[in-house]
PDB file of C-alpha atoms in Angstrom:
ATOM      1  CA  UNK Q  16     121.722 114.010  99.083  1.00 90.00           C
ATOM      2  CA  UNK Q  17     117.864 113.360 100.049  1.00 92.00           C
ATOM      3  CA  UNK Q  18     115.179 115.907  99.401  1.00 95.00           C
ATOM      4  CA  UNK Q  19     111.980 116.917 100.131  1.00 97.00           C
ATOM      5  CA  UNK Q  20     110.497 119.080  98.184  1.00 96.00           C
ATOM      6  CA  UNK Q  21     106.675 120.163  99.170  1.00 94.00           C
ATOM      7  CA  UNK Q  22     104.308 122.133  96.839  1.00 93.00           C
ATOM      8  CA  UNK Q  23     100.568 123.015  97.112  1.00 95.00           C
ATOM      9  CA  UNK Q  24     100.717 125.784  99.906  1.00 93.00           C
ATOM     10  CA  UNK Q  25      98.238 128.454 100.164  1.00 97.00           C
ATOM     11  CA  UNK Q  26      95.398 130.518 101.037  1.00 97.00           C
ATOM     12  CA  UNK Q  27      92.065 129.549 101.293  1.00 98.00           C
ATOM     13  CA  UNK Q  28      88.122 129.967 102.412  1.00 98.00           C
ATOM     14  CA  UNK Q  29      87.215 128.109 105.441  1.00 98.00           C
ATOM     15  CA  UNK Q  30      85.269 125.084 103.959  1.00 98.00           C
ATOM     16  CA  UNK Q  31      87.794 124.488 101.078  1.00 98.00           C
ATOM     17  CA  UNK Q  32      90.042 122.100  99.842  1.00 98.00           C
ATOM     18  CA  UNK Q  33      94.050 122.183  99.390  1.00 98.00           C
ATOM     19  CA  UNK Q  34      96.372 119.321  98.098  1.00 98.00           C
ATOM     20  CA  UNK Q  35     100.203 119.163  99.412  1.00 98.00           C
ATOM     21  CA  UNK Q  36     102.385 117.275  97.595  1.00 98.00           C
ATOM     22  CA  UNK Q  37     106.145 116.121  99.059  1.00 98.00           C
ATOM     23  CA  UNK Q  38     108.847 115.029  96.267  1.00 96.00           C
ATOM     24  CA  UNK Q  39     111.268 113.358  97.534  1.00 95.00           C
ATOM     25  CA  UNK Q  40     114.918 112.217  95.793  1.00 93.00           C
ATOM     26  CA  UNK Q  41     118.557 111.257  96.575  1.00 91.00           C
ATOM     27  CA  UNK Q  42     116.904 107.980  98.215  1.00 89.00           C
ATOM     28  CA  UNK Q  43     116.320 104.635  95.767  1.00 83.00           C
ATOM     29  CA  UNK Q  44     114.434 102.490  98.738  1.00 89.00           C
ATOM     30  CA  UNK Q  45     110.966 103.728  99.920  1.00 89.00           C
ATOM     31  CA  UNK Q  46     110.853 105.110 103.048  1.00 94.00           C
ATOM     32  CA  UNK Q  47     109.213 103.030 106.150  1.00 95.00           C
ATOM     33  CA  UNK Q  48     107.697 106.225 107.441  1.00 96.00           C
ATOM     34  CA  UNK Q  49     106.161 109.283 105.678  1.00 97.00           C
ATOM     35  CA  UNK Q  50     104.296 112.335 107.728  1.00 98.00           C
ATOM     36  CA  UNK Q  51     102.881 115.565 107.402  1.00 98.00           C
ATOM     37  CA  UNK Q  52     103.393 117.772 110.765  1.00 98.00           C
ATOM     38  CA  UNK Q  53     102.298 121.228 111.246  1.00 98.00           C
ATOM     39  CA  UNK Q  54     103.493 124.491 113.563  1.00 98.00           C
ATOM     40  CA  UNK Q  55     101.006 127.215 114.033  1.00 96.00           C
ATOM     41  CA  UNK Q  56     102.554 130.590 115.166  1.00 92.00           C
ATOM     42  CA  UNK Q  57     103.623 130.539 118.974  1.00 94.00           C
ATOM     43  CA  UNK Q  58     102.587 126.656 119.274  1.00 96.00           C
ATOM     44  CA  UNK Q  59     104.456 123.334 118.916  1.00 96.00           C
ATOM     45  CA  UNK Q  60     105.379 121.546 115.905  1.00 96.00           C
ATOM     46  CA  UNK Q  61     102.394 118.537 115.815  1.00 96.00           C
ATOM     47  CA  UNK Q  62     102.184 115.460 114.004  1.00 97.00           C
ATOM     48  CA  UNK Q  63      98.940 115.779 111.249  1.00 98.00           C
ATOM     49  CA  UNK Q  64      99.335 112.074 109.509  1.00 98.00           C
ATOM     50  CA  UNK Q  65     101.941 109.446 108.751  1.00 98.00           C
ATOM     51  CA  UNK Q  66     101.850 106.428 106.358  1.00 97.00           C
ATOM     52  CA  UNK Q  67     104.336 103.512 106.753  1.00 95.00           C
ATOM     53  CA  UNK Q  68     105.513 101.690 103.785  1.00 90.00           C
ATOM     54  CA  UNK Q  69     102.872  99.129 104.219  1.00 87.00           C
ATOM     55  CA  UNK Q  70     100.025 101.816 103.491  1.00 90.00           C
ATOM     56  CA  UNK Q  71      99.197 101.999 107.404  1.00 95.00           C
ATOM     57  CA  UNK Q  72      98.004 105.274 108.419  1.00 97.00           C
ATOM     58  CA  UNK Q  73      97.530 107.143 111.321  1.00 97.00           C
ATOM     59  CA  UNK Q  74      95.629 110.641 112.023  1.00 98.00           C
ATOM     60  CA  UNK Q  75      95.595 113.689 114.516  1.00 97.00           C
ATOM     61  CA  UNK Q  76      92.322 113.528 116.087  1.00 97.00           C
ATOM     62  CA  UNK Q  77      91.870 116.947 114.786  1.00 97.00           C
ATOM     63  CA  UNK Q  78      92.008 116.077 111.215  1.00 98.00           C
ATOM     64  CA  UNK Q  79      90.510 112.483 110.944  1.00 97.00           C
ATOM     65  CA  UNK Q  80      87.605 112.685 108.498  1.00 97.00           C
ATOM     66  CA  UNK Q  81      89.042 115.784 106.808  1.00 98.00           C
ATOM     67  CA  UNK Q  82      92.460 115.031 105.777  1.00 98.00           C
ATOM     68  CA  UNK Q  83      93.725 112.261 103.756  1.00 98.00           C
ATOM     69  CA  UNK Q  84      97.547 111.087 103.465  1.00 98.00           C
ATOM     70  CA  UNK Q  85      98.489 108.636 101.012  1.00 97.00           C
ATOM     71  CA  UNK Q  86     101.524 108.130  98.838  1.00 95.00           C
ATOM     72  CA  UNK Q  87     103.160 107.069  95.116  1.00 93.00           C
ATOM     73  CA  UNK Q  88     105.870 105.353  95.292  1.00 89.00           C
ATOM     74  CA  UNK Q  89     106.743 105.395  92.171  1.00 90.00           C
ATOM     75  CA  UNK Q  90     107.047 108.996  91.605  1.00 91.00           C
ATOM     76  CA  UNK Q  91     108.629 108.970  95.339  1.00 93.00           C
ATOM     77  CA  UNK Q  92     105.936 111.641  96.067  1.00 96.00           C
ATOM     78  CA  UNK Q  93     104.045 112.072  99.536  1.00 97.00           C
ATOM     79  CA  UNK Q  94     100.628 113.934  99.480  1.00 98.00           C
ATOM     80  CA  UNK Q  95      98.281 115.349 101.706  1.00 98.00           C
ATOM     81  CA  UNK Q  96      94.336 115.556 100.577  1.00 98.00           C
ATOM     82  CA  UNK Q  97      92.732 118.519 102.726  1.00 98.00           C
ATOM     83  CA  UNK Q  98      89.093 118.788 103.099  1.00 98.00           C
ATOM     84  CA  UNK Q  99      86.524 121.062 104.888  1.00 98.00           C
ATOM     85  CA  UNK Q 100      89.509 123.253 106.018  1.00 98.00           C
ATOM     86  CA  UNK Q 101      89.035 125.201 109.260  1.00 98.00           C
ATOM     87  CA  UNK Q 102      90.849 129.104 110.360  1.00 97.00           C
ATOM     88  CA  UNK Q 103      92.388 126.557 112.719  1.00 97.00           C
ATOM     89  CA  UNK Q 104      94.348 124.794 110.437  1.00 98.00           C
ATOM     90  CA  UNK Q 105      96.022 127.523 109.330  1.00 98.00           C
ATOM     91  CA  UNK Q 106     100.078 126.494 110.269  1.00 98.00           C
ATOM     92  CA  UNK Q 107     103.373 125.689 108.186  1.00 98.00           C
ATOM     93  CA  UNK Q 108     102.864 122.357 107.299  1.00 98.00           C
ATOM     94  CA  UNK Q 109     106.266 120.190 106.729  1.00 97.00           C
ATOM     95  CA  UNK Q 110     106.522 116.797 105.136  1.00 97.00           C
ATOM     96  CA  UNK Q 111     108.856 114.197 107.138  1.00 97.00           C
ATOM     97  CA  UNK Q 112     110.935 110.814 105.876  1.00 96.00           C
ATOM     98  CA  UNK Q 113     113.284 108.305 107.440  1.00 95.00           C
ATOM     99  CA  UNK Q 114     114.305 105.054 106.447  1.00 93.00           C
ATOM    100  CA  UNK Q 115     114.741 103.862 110.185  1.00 93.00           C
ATOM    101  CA  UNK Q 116     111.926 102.119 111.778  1.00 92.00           C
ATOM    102  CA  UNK Q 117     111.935  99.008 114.630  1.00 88.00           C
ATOM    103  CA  UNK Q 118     109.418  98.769 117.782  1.00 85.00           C
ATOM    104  CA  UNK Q 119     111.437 101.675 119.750  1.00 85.00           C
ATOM    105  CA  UNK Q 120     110.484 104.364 116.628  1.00 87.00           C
ATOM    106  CA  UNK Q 121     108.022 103.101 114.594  1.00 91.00           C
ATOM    107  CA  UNK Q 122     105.984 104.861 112.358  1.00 94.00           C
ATOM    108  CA  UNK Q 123     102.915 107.314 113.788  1.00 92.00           C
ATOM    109  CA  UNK Q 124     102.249 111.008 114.384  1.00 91.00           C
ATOM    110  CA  UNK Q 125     104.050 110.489 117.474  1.00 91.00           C
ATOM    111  CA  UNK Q 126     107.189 109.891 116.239  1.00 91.00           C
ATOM    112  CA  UNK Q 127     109.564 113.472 115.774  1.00 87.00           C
ATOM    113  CA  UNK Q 128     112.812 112.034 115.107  1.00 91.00           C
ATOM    114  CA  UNK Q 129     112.728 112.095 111.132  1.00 95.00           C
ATOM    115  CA  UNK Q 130     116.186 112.259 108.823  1.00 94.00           C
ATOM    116  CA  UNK Q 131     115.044 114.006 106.487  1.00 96.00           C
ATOM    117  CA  UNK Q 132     112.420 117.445 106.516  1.00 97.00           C
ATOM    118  CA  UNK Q 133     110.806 119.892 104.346  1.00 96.00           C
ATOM    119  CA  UNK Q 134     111.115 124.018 104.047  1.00 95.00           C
ATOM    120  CA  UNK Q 135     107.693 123.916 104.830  1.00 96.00           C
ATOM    121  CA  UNK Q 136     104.887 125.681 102.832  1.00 96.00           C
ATOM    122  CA  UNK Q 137     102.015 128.191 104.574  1.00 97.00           C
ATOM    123  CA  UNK Q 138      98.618 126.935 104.409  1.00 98.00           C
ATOM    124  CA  UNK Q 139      96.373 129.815 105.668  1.00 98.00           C
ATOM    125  CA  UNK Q 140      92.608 129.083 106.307  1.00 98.00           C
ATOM    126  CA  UNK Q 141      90.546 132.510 106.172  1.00 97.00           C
ATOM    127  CA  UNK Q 142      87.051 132.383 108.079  1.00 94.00           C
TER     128      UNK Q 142
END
């Protein structure tokens, strides 16, 4: 049974940093995609970053420059580097995984059809 597992959540100063980490298990292959989304109260669910298995990445507009995703496959552990936090990052912030990826779904912050999702952990940005 595939896993995700997220730690790192919390609370912090506008202008700090936080580190999210995704564990994934019950899967030997990599997956092709890997992304962080986020859901602030009373607003959609939006993609933050993704990584495909090659190491591409792709950003919300909102978080280029401040946010880095990357990934260990060895450890089969996702991560999400967050810099110069703002109040208006403030959301749950799930990690996604699938194994499925072709030209109709590939891999991108667009994408919302994952197999496999987080609980979610609160990330809460004070000003």
């Amino acid at each position: 049974q595939v896993q995700l597992m997220e730690s790192g959540g919390g609370s912090v100063e506008a202008g700090g940093s936080l580190r999210l980490s995704c564990a994934g298990s019950g899967y030997s292959d990599n997956p092709c995609c890997m992304a962080w989304f986020r859901q602030a109260p009373g607003k959609e669910r939006e993609g933050v970053a993704s990584i495909a298995n090659g190491g591409s990445t792709s950003y919300a507009l909102s978080v280029k420059g401040r946010f880095t995703i990357s990934q260990d496959n060895a450890k089969n552990t996702l991560y999400l580097q967050m810099n110069y936090l703002k109040p208006e990052d403030t959301a749950v912030y799930f990690c996604a995984a699938d194994h499925f990826c072709n030209y109709v779904t590939p891999c991108g912050i667009r994408r919302r059809t994952f197999a496999y999702w987080s609980q979610g952990t609160q990330v809460t940005v004070s000003s």
